[in-house]
């Protein structure tokens, strides 16, 4: 158990809908990362937050957005969902924004039908 | 941009066999290198890391040496067990000359390892 929690574990929704994925980092970690794992794209970095502020952006679509709240939990919002958004979404956390070690949550599996 | 290339899988071995999973990278700057493991139904776990050239990372019998001259970080284990069956990811994180990481990880495509008794 990494100490990173993600909810829900599974999510099934229809095209065009909007969903919110939630992540709670390990106690004491200030930085949160979101990654997407899909069969065709592999594991890709989406976005990083540190202490409530966005620090780095990767291959995140404009339909996706994220935020980190004062209690340090983070949410990833996915809207106007398409079939291709079906993937496993991982959250990871680290102590600082430059820490070498990231601790991954168990992931949320999103299926868009 | 940065990239990581892993040997294609899946890899199937018998218990106690020798394991090598190749990993090469392309990066500017001073990358740190990692191997992560993903067991079925779980998130990724850091297996080992190396932060500079010629460093050897090791954990649970696995080893990998950071080879700057060949831009490689191959994973090895002398004697695999059934419990090692998992997906293995090579990854890098860019860092500056002082060793401060830029945070985000760039992953290879993953290699599925299956070990039979």
PDB file of N, CA and C in Angstrom, chain A residues 101-102, chain B residues 19 21 33-39 44-50 57-64 73 75-77 84 87-89:
ATOM      1  N   UNK A 101      11.332  10.302  -6.007  1.00  0.00           N
ATOM      2  CA  UNK A 101      10.442   9.161  -5.838  1.00  0.00           C
ATOM      3  C   UNK A 101       8.988   9.585  -5.853  1.00  0.00           C
ATOM      4  N   UNK A 102       8.222   8.935  -6.706  1.00  0.00           N
ATOM      5  CA  UNK A 102       6.790   9.147  -6.764  1.00  0.00           C
ATOM      6  C   UNK A 102       6.093   7.873  -6.315  1.00  0.00           C
TER       7      UNK A 102
ATOM      8  N   UNK B  19      17.084 -13.157 -15.981  1.00  0.00           N
ATOM      9  CA  UNK B  19      16.233 -12.176 -16.646  1.00  0.00           C
ATOM     10  C   UNK B  19      17.042 -10.964 -17.082  1.00  0.00           C
ATOM     11  N   UNK B  21      15.832  -7.330 -19.152  1.00  0.00           N
ATOM     12  CA  UNK B  21      14.883  -6.510 -19.905  1.00  0.00           C
ATOM     13  C   UNK B  21      15.646  -5.251 -20.327  1.00  0.00           C
ATOM     14  N   UNK B  33      17.152   7.678 -13.771  1.00  0.00           N
ATOM     15  CA  UNK B  33      16.520   6.518 -14.396  1.00  0.00           C
ATOM     16  C   UNK B  33      15.893   5.619 -13.345  1.00  0.00           C
ATOM     17  N   UNK B  34      14.784   5.006 -13.719  1.00  0.00           N
ATOM     18  CA  UNK B  34      13.998   4.219 -12.778  1.00  0.00           C
ATOM     19  C   UNK B  34      13.477   2.945 -13.453  1.00  0.00           C
ATOM     20  N   UNK B  35      13.251   1.937 -12.623  1.00  0.00           N
ATOM     21  CA  UNK B  35      12.428   0.807 -13.007  1.00  0.00           C
ATOM     22  C   UNK B  35      11.258   0.738 -12.032  1.00  0.00           C
ATOM     23  N   UNK B  36      10.055   0.692 -12.613  1.00  0.00           N
ATOM     24  CA  UNK B  36       8.844   0.513 -11.833  1.00  0.00           C
ATOM     25  C   UNK B  36       8.251  -0.844 -12.178  1.00  0.00           C
ATOM     26  N   UNK B  37       7.532  -1.434 -11.214  1.00  0.00           N
ATOM     27  CA  UNK B  37       6.868  -2.712 -11.440  1.00  0.00           C
ATOM     28  C   UNK B  37       5.381  -2.554 -11.136  1.00  0.00           C
ATOM     29  N   UNK B  38       4.577  -3.174 -11.963  1.00  0.00           N
ATOM     30  CA  UNK B  38       3.117  -3.129 -11.786  1.00  0.00           C
ATOM     31  C   UNK B  38       2.600  -4.553 -11.702  1.00  0.00           C
ATOM     32  N   UNK B  39       2.143  -4.945 -10.514  1.00  0.00           N
ATOM     33  CA  UNK B  39       1.533  -6.260 -10.335  1.00  0.00           C
ATOM     34  C   UNK B  39       0.076  -6.180 -10.760  1.00  0.00           C
ATOM     35  N   UNK B  44       1.709   1.330  -9.814  1.00  0.00           N
ATOM     36  CA  UNK B  44       3.133   1.118 -10.018  1.00  0.00           C
ATOM     37  C   UNK B  44       3.897   1.268  -8.705  1.00  0.00           C
ATOM     38  N   UNK B  45       4.933   0.450  -8.573  1.00  0.00           N
ATOM     39  CA  UNK B  45       5.808   0.553  -7.411  1.00  0.00           C
ATOM     40  C   UNK B  45       7.232   0.778  -7.905  1.00  0.00           C
ATOM     41  N   UNK B  46       7.932   1.671  -7.233  1.00  0.00           N
ATOM     42  CA  UNK B  46       9.326   1.899  -7.598  1.00  0.00           C
ATOM     43  C   UNK B  46      10.148   0.669  -7.225  1.00  0.00           C
ATOM     44  N   UNK B  47      10.865   0.124  -8.187  1.00  0.00           N
ATOM     45  CA  UNK B  47      11.693  -1.060  -7.944  1.00  0.00           C
ATOM     46  C   UNK B  47      13.129  -0.642  -7.629  1.00  0.00           C
ATOM     47  N   UNK B  48      13.687   0.226  -8.471  1.00  0.00           N
ATOM     48  CA  UNK B  48      15.035   0.727  -8.221  1.00  0.00           C
ATOM     49  C   UNK B  48      15.270   1.989  -9.034  1.00  0.00           C
ATOM     50  N   UNK B  49      16.347   2.698  -8.671  1.00  0.00           N
ATOM     51  CA  UNK B  49      16.646   3.937  -9.382  1.00  0.00           C
ATOM     52  C   UNK B  49      18.155   4.166  -9.419  1.00  0.00           C
ATOM     53  N   UNK B  50      18.562   5.041 -10.349  1.00  0.00           N
ATOM     54  CA  UNK B  50      19.957   5.478 -10.428  1.00  0.00           C
ATOM     55  C   UNK B  50      19.945   6.930 -10.886  1.00  0.00           C
ATOM     56  N   UNK B  57      21.498   0.679  -9.435  1.00  0.00           N
ATOM     57  CA  UNK B  57      20.345   0.558  -8.553  1.00  0.00           C
ATOM     58  C   UNK B  57      20.082  -0.923  -8.309  1.00  0.00           C
ATOM     59  N   UNK B  58      19.657  -1.254  -7.095  1.00  0.00           N
ATOM     60  CA  UNK B  58      19.366  -2.658  -6.808  1.00  0.00           C
ATOM     61  C   UNK B  58      18.284  -2.761  -5.751  1.00  0.00           C
ATOM     62  N   UNK B  59      17.483  -3.837  -5.866  1.00  0.00           N
ATOM     63  CA  UNK B  59      16.403  -4.064  -4.911  1.00  0.00           C
ATOM     64  C   UNK B  59      15.808  -5.432  -5.192  1.00  0.00           C
ATOM     65  N   UNK B  60      15.562  -6.202  -4.160  1.00  0.00           N
ATOM     66  CA  UNK B  60      14.895  -7.504  -4.264  1.00  0.00           C
ATOM     67  C   UNK B  60      15.568  -8.423  -5.282  1.00  0.00           C
ATOM     68  N   UNK B  61      16.861  -8.342  -5.446  1.00  0.00           N
ATOM     69  CA  UNK B  61      17.584  -9.199  -6.370  1.00  0.00           C
ATOM     70  C   UNK B  61      17.685  -8.635  -7.781  1.00  0.00           C
ATOM     71  N   UNK B  62      16.957  -7.566  -8.057  1.00  0.00           N
ATOM     72  CA  UNK B  62      17.029  -6.890  -9.358  1.00  0.00           C
ATOM     73  C   UNK B  62      18.145  -5.851  -9.332  1.00  0.00           C
ATOM     74  N   UNK B  63      18.778  -5.679 -10.503  1.00  0.00           N
ATOM     75  CA  UNK B  63      19.830  -4.672 -10.627  1.00  0.00           C
ATOM     76  C   UNK B  63      19.728  -3.982 -11.979  1.00  0.00           C
ATOM     77  N   UNK B  64      20.202  -2.727 -12.018  1.00  0.00           N
ATOM     78  CA  UNK B  64      20.318  -2.020 -13.290  1.00  0.00           C
ATOM     79  C   UNK B  64      21.414  -0.987 -13.145  1.00  0.00           C
ATOM     80  N   UNK B  73      19.792   1.322 -19.503  1.00  0.00           N
ATOM     81  CA  UNK B  73      19.519   1.031 -18.082  1.00  0.00           C
ATOM     82  C   UNK B  73      18.812  -0.319 -18.051  1.00  0.00           C
ATOM     83  N   UNK B  75      17.515  -3.943 -17.019  1.00  0.00           N
ATOM     84  CA  UNK B  75      17.139  -4.594 -15.766  1.00  0.00           C
ATOM     85  C   UNK B  75      17.567  -6.060 -15.807  1.00  0.00           C
ATOM     86  N   UNK B  76      18.174  -6.543 -14.718  1.00  0.00           N
ATOM     87  CA  UNK B  76      18.623  -7.933 -14.647  1.00  0.00           C
ATOM     88  C   UNK B  76      18.261  -8.542 -13.300  1.00  0.00           C
ATOM     89  N   UNK B  77      18.028  -9.857 -13.343  1.00  0.00           N
ATOM     90  CA  UNK B  77      17.880 -10.618 -12.109  1.00  0.00           C
ATOM     91  C   UNK B  77      18.431 -12.006 -12.373  1.00  0.00           C
ATOM     92  N   UNK B  84       7.635 -12.855  -9.386  1.00  0.00           N
ATOM     93  CA  UNK B  84       8.153 -11.710 -10.150  1.00  0.00           C
ATOM     94  C   UNK B  84       7.297 -11.409 -11.384  1.00  0.00           C
ATOM     95  N   UNK B  87       4.312  -6.456 -14.842  1.00  0.00           N
ATOM     96  CA  UNK B  87       4.731  -5.586 -15.947  1.00  0.00           C
ATOM     97  C   UNK B  87       5.817  -4.659 -15.428  1.00  0.00           C
ATOM     98  N   UNK B  88       6.895  -4.551 -16.158  1.00  0.00           N
ATOM     99  CA  UNK B  88       8.038  -3.744 -15.747  1.00  0.00           C
ATOM    100  C   UNK B  88       8.175  -2.533 -16.676  1.00  0.00           C
ATOM    101  N   UNK B  89       8.303  -1.361 -16.059  1.00  0.00           N
ATOM    102  CA  UNK B  89       8.419  -0.110 -16.800  1.00  0.00           C
ATOM    103  C   UNK B  89       9.751   0.557 -16.503  1.00  0.00           C
TER     104      UNK B  89
END
